[in-house]
Amino acid sequence: MKLFENIINHKLSNITGAELLKYANQFQISVAKADAEKIAQYLRGKKINIFNDSDRAKVIKEIAKIAGPDTAKQVNKLFLMFSK
C-alpha cells in the first residue's frame, strides 16, 4: 500500500496543468485551465502526502489562496479520489 501512496505523491509533485485537467475531467470535476496551471506550478517539486489529512488540508488552503475556495474544494475532491 505504501508503494501506491508513494507513486501518487510523486506524480503530484511532478504534475502539469494539462495532466491535472485530464484527471479532473476523468473524475468529472470542474477546474479551469488557468487554475490548473497555477495549481500544478504550486505542486511541482513539493513533498506532499495527500494521504495525510493535515498535509492535504495545508495544501488545500494554499490552493484556495491561489485559485479560490471553490476550486480548492474541487481539487480536494480529486485528491480524495486519488487517495481511495
mmCIF file of N, CA and C in Angstrom:
data_model
loop_
_atom_site.group_PDB
_atom_site.id
_atom_site.type_symbol
_atom_site.label_atom_id
_atom_site.label_comp_id
_atom_site.label_asym_id
_atom_site.label_seq_id
_atom_site.Cartn_x
_atom_site.Cartn_y
_atom_site.Cartn_z
ATOM 1 N N MET A 1 0.826 -1.189 0.000
ATOM 2 C CA MET A 1 0.000 0.000 0.000
ATOM 3 C C MET A 1 0.871 1.255 0.000
ATOM 4 N N LYS A 2 1.988 1.213 0.721
ATOM 5 C CA LYS A 2 2.888 2.357 0.794
ATOM 6 C C LYS A 2 3.448 2.700 -0.587
ATOM 7 N N LEU A 3 3.696 1.687 -1.395
ATOM 8 C CA LEU A 3 4.195 1.909 -2.752
ATOM 9 C C LEU A 3 3.188 2.709 -3.568
ATOM 10 N N PHE A 4 1.931 2.347 -3.461
ATOM 11 C CA PHE A 4 0.846 3.047 -4.155
ATOM 12 C C PHE A 4 0.814 4.516 -3.735
ATOM 13 N N GLU A 5 0.934 4.764 -2.426
ATOM 14 C CA GLU A 5 0.933 6.136 -1.914
ATOM 15 C C GLU A 5 2.126 6.915 -2.452
ATOM 16 N N ASN A 6 3.285 6.289 -2.467
ATOM 17 C CA ASN A 6 4.488 6.950 -2.969
ATOM 18 C C ASN A 6 4.356 7.319 -4.438
ATOM 19 N N ILE A 7 3.777 6.439 -5.220
ATOM 20 C CA ILE A 7 3.597 6.705 -6.654
ATOM 21 C C ILE A 7 2.675 7.910 -6.861
ATOM 22 N N ILE A 8 1.559 7.937 -6.154
ATOM 23 C CA ILE A 8 0.609 9.040 -6.299
ATOM 24 C C ILE A 8 1.228 10.356 -5.826
ATOM 25 N N ASN A 9 1.874 10.349 -4.674
ATOM 26 C CA ASN A 9 2.502 11.569 -4.164
ATOM 27 C C ASN A 9 3.601 12.059 -5.100
ATOM 28 N N HIS A 10 4.370 11.133 -5.666
ATOM 29 C CA HIS A 10 5.421 11.511 -6.609
ATOM 30 C C HIS A 10 4.797 12.130 -7.861
ATOM 31 N N LYS A 11 3.744 11.538 -8.345
ATOM 32 C CA LYS A 11 3.073 12.072 -9.536
ATOM 33 C C LYS A 11 2.582 13.492 -9.282
ATOM 34 N N LEU A 12 2.024 13.743 -8.105
ATOM 35 C CA LEU A 12 1.539 15.088 -7.789
ATOM 36 C C LEU A 12 2.678 16.098 -7.722
ATOM 37 N N SER A 13 3.850 15.667 -7.293
ATOM 38 C CA SER A 13 4.968 16.608 -7.196
ATOM 39 C C SER A 13 5.571 16.914 -8.566
ATOM 40 N N ASN A 14 5.128 16.196 -9.594
ATOM 41 C CA ASN A 14 5.626 16.416 -10.956
ATOM 42 C C ASN A 14 4.509 16.703 -11.951
ATOM 43 N N ILE A 15 3.324 17.007 -11.471
ATOM 44 C CA ILE A 15 2.163 17.133 -12.345
ATOM 45 C C ILE A 15 2.212 18.426 -13.170
ATOM 46 N N THR A 16 1.648 18.354 -14.358
ATOM 47 C CA THR A 16 1.499 19.542 -15.205
ATOM 48 C C THR A 16 0.044 19.986 -15.168
ATOM 49 N N GLY A 17 -0.191 21.193 -15.631
ATOM 50 C CA GLY A 17 -1.564 21.688 -15.689
ATOM 51 C C GLY A 17 -2.439 20.832 -16.577
ATOM 52 N N ALA A 18 -1.884 20.389 -17.707
ATOM 53 C CA ALA A 18 -2.645 19.546 -18.631
ATOM 54 C C ALA A 18 -3.023 18.215 -17.992
ATOM 55 N N GLU A 19 -2.092 17.635 -17.247
ATOM 56 C CA GLU A 19 -2.384 16.369 -16.572
ATOM 57 C C GLU A 19 -3.450 16.564 -15.494
ATOM 58 N N LEU A 20 -3.353 17.661 -14.757
ATOM 59 C CA LEU A 20 -4.349 17.943 -13.729
ATOM 60 C C LEU A 20 -5.730 18.105 -14.352
ATOM 61 N N LEU A 21 -5.799 18.784 -15.486
ATOM 62 C CA LEU A 21 -7.077 18.927 -16.194
ATOM 63 C C LEU A 21 -7.601 17.577 -16.666
ATOM 64 N N LYS A 22 -6.704 16.734 -17.157
ATOM 65 C CA LYS A 22 -7.103 15.403 -17.631
ATOM 66 C C LYS A 22 -7.729 14.596 -16.497
ATOM 67 N N TYR A 23 -7.087 14.613 -15.335
ATOM 68 C CA TYR A 23 -7.625 13.877 -14.191
ATOM 69 C C TYR A 23 -8.941 14.484 -13.717
ATOM 70 N N ALA A 24 -9.027 15.795 -13.709
ATOM 71 C CA ALA A 24 -10.269 16.458 -13.295
ATOM 72 C C ALA A 24 -11.409 16.062 -14.227
ATOM 73 N N ASN A 25 -11.153 16.074 -15.522
ATOM 74 C CA ASN A 25 -12.194 15.672 -16.482
ATOM 75 C C ASN A 25 -12.564 14.208 -16.320
ATOM 76 N N GLN A 26 -11.568 13.376 -16.069
ATOM 77 C CA GLN A 26 -11.803 11.943 -15.892
ATOM 78 C C GLN A 26 -12.744 11.681 -14.717
ATOM 79 N N PHE A 27 -12.598 12.478 -13.656
ATOM 80 C CA PHE A 27 -13.430 12.296 -12.469
ATOM 81 C C PHE A 27 -14.588 13.290 -12.418
ATOM 82 N N GLN A 28 -14.830 13.964 -13.547
ATOM 83 C CA GLN A 28 -15.943 14.911 -13.693
ATOM 84 C C GLN A 28 -15.910 16.005 -12.633
ATOM 85 N N ILE A 29 -14.732 16.603 -12.484
ATOM 86 C CA ILE A 29 -14.529 17.697 -11.552
ATOM 87 C C ILE A 29 -14.150 18.930 -12.371
ATOM 88 N N SER A 30 -14.748 20.057 -12.029
ATOM 89 C CA SER A 30 -14.559 21.280 -12.788
ATOM 90 C C SER A 30 -13.383 22.092 -12.266
ATOM 91 N N VAL A 31 -12.361 22.251 -13.122
ATOM 92 C CA VAL A 31 -11.208 23.101 -12.814
ATOM 93 C C VAL A 31 -10.859 23.860 -14.091
ATOM 94 N N ALA A 32 -10.740 25.175 -13.987
ATOM 95 C CA ALA A 32 -10.387 25.998 -15.146
ATOM 96 C C ALA A 32 -8.935 25.737 -15.542
ATOM 97 N N LYS A 33 -8.644 25.906 -16.830
ATOM 98 C CA LYS A 33 -7.300 25.649 -17.332
ATOM 99 C C LYS A 33 -6.264 26.538 -16.633
ATOM 100 N N ALA A 34 -6.564 27.817 -16.482
ATOM 101 C CA ALA A 34 -5.626 28.736 -15.822
ATOM 102 C C ALA A 34 -5.375 28.321 -14.370
ATOM 103 N N ASP A 35 -6.441 27.910 -13.690
ATOM 104 C CA ASP A 35 -6.299 27.450 -12.304
ATOM 105 C C ASP A 35 -5.473 26.171 -12.236
ATOM 106 N N ALA A 36 -5.694 25.274 -13.170
ATOM 107 C CA ALA A 36 -4.936 24.015 -13.193
ATOM 108 C C ALA A 36 -3.447 24.296 -13.357
ATOM 109 N N GLU A 37 -3.109 25.246 -14.209
ATOM 110 C CA GLU A 37 -1.704 25.604 -14.405
ATOM 111 C C GLU A 37 -1.098 26.177 -13.128
ATOM 112 N N LYS A 38 -1.830 27.074 -12.456
ATOM 113 C CA LYS A 38 -1.336 27.677 -11.211
ATOM 114 C C LYS A 38 -1.160 26.612 -10.126
ATOM 115 N N ILE A 39 -2.135 25.725 -10.023
ATOM 116 C CA ILE A 39 -2.084 24.669 -9.005
ATOM 117 C C ILE A 39 -0.923 23.721 -9.280
ATOM 118 N N ALA A 40 -0.766 23.330 -10.544
ATOM 119 C CA ALA A 40 0.327 22.423 -10.910
ATOM 120 C C ALA A 40 1.674 23.077 -10.626
ATOM 121 N N GLN A 41 1.782 24.359 -10.911
ATOM 122 C CA GLN A 41 3.028 25.078 -10.630
ATOM 123 C C GLN A 41 3.317 25.065 -9.134
ATOM 124 N N TYR A 42 2.289 25.241 -8.325
ATOM 125 C CA TYR A 42 2.465 25.203 -6.872
ATOM 126 C C TYR A 42 2.890 23.802 -6.401
ATOM 127 N N LEU A 43 2.271 22.759 -6.953
ATOM 128 C CA LEU A 43 2.525 21.392 -6.502
ATOM 129 C C LEU A 43 3.891 20.861 -6.927
ATOM 130 N N ARG A 44 4.379 21.325 -8.088
ATOM 131 C CA ARG A 44 5.632 20.800 -8.613
ATOM 132 C C ARG A 44 6.792 21.015 -7.641
ATOM 133 N N GLY A 45 7.481 19.926 -7.366
ATOM 134 C CA GLY A 45 8.651 19.970 -6.513
ATOM 135 C C GLY A 45 8.359 19.899 -5.022
ATOM 136 N N LYS A 46 7.101 19.916 -4.641
ATOM 137 C CA LYS A 46 6.735 19.869 -3.222
ATOM 138 C C LYS A 46 6.643 18.411 -2.762
ATOM 139 N N LYS A 47 7.052 18.185 -1.532
ATOM 140 C CA LYS A 47 6.888 16.872 -0.898
ATOM 141 C C LYS A 47 5.565 16.902 -0.153
ATOM 142 N N ILE A 48 4.524 16.377 -0.779
ATOM 143 C CA ILE A 48 3.181 16.403 -0.217
ATOM 144 C C ILE A 48 2.690 14.970 -0.068
ATOM 145 N N ASN A 49 2.065 14.694 1.067
ATOM 146 C CA ASN A 49 1.447 13.393 1.284
ATOM 147 C C ASN A 49 -0.064 13.616 1.372
ATOM 148 N N ILE A 50 -0.772 13.378 0.264
ATOM 149 C CA ILE A 50 -2.220 13.623 0.274
ATOM 150 C C ILE A 50 -2.963 12.565 1.080
ATOM 151 N N PHE A 51 -2.262 11.540 1.515
ATOM 152 C CA PHE A 51 -2.889 10.509 2.337
ATOM 153 C C PHE A 51 -2.903 10.921 3.808
ATOM 154 N N ASN A 52 -2.158 11.964 4.147
ATOM 155 C CA ASN A 52 -2.124 12.513 5.488
ATOM 156 C C ASN A 52 -3.096 13.692 5.532
ATOM 157 N N ASP A 53 -4.094 13.611 6.408
ATOM 158 C CA ASP A 53 -5.150 14.632 6.448
ATOM 159 C C ASP A 53 -4.611 16.040 6.690
ATOM 160 N N SER A 54 -3.659 16.192 7.589
ATOM 161 C CA SER A 54 -3.153 17.537 7.889
ATOM 162 C C SER A 54 -2.331 18.091 6.722
ATOM 163 N N ASP A 55 -1.528 17.238 6.061
ATOM 164 C CA ASP A 55 -0.771 17.677 4.880
ATOM 165 C C ASP A 55 -1.720 18.113 3.772
ATOM 166 N N ARG A 56 -2.746 17.291 3.547
ATOM 167 C CA ARG A 56 -3.713 17.601 2.492
ATOM 168 C C ARG A 56 -4.445 18.908 2.808
ATOM 169 N N ALA A 57 -4.809 19.117 4.069
ATOM 170 C CA ALA A 57 -5.512 20.344 4.462
ATOM 171 C C ALA A 57 -4.648 21.582 4.210
ATOM 172 N N LYS A 58 -3.351 21.494 4.516
ATOM 173 C CA LYS A 58 -2.434 22.609 4.269
ATOM 174 C C LYS A 58 -2.358 22.932 2.786
ATOM 175 N N VAL A 59 -2.263 21.892 1.964
ATOM 176 C CA VAL A 59 -2.180 22.085 0.516
ATOM 177 C C VAL A 59 -3.475 22.713 -0.010
ATOM 178 N N ILE A 60 -4.597 22.245 0.465
ATOM 179 C CA ILE A 60 -5.886 22.775 0.015
ATOM 180 C C ILE A 60 -6.024 24.246 0.405
ATOM 181 N N LYS A 61 -5.544 24.617 1.588
ATOM 182 C CA LYS A 61 -5.579 26.028 1.999
ATOM 183 C C LYS A 61 -4.737 26.885 1.059
ATOM 184 N N GLU A 62 -3.572 26.385 0.675
ATOM 185 C CA GLU A 62 -2.725 27.128 -0.264
ATOM 186 C C GLU A 62 -3.376 27.221 -1.633
ATOM 187 N N ILE A 63 -4.008 26.140 -2.067
ATOM 188 C CA ILE A 63 -4.702 26.149 -3.359
ATOM 189 C C ILE A 63 -5.858 27.141 -3.318
ATOM 190 N N ALA A 64 -6.532 27.252 -2.185
ATOM 191 C CA ALA A 64 -7.619 28.226 -2.041
ATOM 192 C C ALA A 64 -7.091 29.644 -2.208
ATOM 193 N N LYS A 65 -5.898 29.912 -1.704
ATOM 194 C CA LYS A 65 -5.282 31.230 -1.875
ATOM 195 C C LYS A 65 -4.938 31.488 -3.333
ATOM 196 N N ILE A 66 -4.501 30.450 -4.027
ATOM 197 C CA ILE A 66 -4.060 30.577 -5.415
ATOM 198 C C ILE A 66 -5.233 30.673 -6.381
ATOM 199 N N ALA A 67 -6.207 29.776 -6.225
ATOM 200 C CA ALA A 67 -7.264 29.633 -7.232
ATOM 201 C C ALA A 67 -8.673 29.858 -6.698
ATOM 202 N N GLY A 68 -8.805 30.136 -5.417
ATOM 203 C CA GLY A 68 -10.125 30.375 -4.844
ATOM 204 C C GLY A 68 -10.663 29.161 -4.117
ATOM 205 N N PRO A 69 -11.599 29.406 -3.188
ATOM 206 C CA PRO A 69 -12.119 28.315 -2.356
ATOM 207 C C PRO A 69 -12.929 27.275 -3.131
ATOM 208 N N ASP A 70 -13.669 27.693 -4.145
ATOM 209 C CA ASP A 70 -14.457 26.720 -4.917
ATOM 210 C C ASP A 70 -13.556 25.736 -5.655
ATOM 211 N N THR A 71 -12.516 26.266 -6.271
ATOM 212 C CA THR A 71 -11.565 25.398 -6.972
ATOM 213 C C THR A 71 -10.849 24.488 -5.982
ATOM 214 N N ALA A 72 -10.504 25.023 -4.815
ATOM 215 C CA ALA A 72 -9.833 24.214 -3.789
ATOM 216 C C ALA A 72 -10.713 23.044 -3.364
ATOM 217 N N LYS A 73 -12.013 23.278 -3.233
ATOM 218 C CA LYS A 73 -12.935 22.190 -2.878
ATOM 219 C C LYS A 73 -12.944 21.119 -3.956
ATOM 220 N N GLN A 74 -12.924 21.554 -5.220
ATOM 221 C CA GLN A 74 -12.918 20.598 -6.324
ATOM 222 C C GLN A 74 -11.617 19.785 -6.333
ATOM 223 N N VAL A 75 -10.507 20.459 -6.111
ATOM 224 C CA VAL A 75 -9.213 19.761 -6.081
ATOM 225 C C VAL A 75 -9.159 18.807 -4.889
ATOM 226 N N ASN A 76 -9.730 19.201 -3.771
ATOM 227 C CA ASN A 76 -9.781 18.305 -2.612
ATOM 228 C C ASN A 76 -10.563 17.038 -2.954
ATOM 229 N N LYS A 77 -11.660 17.182 -3.679
ATOM 230 C CA LYS A 77 -12.422 16.001 -4.111
ATOM 231 C C LYS A 77 -11.541 15.095 -4.967
ATOM 232 N N LEU A 78 -10.771 15.711 -5.854
ATOM 233 C CA LEU A 78 -9.875 14.939 -6.715
ATOM 234 C C LEU A 78 -8.817 14.220 -5.879
ATOM 235 N N PHE A 79 -8.223 14.909 -4.911
ATOM 236 C CA PHE A 79 -7.235 14.287 -4.036
ATOM 237 C C PHE A 79 -7.838 13.135 -3.258
ATOM 238 N N LEU A 80 -9.068 13.320 -2.790
ATOM 239 C CA LEU A 80 -9.732 12.241 -2.047
ATOM 240 C C LEU A 80 -9.978 11.024 -2.935
ATOM 241 N N MET A 81 -10.303 11.257 -4.189
ATOM 242 C CA MET A 81 -10.477 10.131 -5.121
ATOM 243 C C MET A 81 -9.160 9.421 -5.372
ATOM 244 N N PHE A 82 -8.057 10.187 -5.472
ATOM 245 C CA PHE A 82 -6.740 9.585 -5.648
ATOM 246 C C PHE A 82 -6.352 8.730 -4.449
ATOM 247 N N SER A 83 -6.746 9.174 -3.266
ATOM 248 C CA SER A 83 -6.288 8.505 -2.054
ATOM 249 C C SER A 83 -7.184 7.337 -1.625
ATOM 250 N N LYS A 84 -8.191 7.022 -2.393
ATOM 251 C CA LYS A 84 -9.047 5.881 -2.053
ATOM 252 C C LYS A 84 -8.687 4.673 -2.865
#
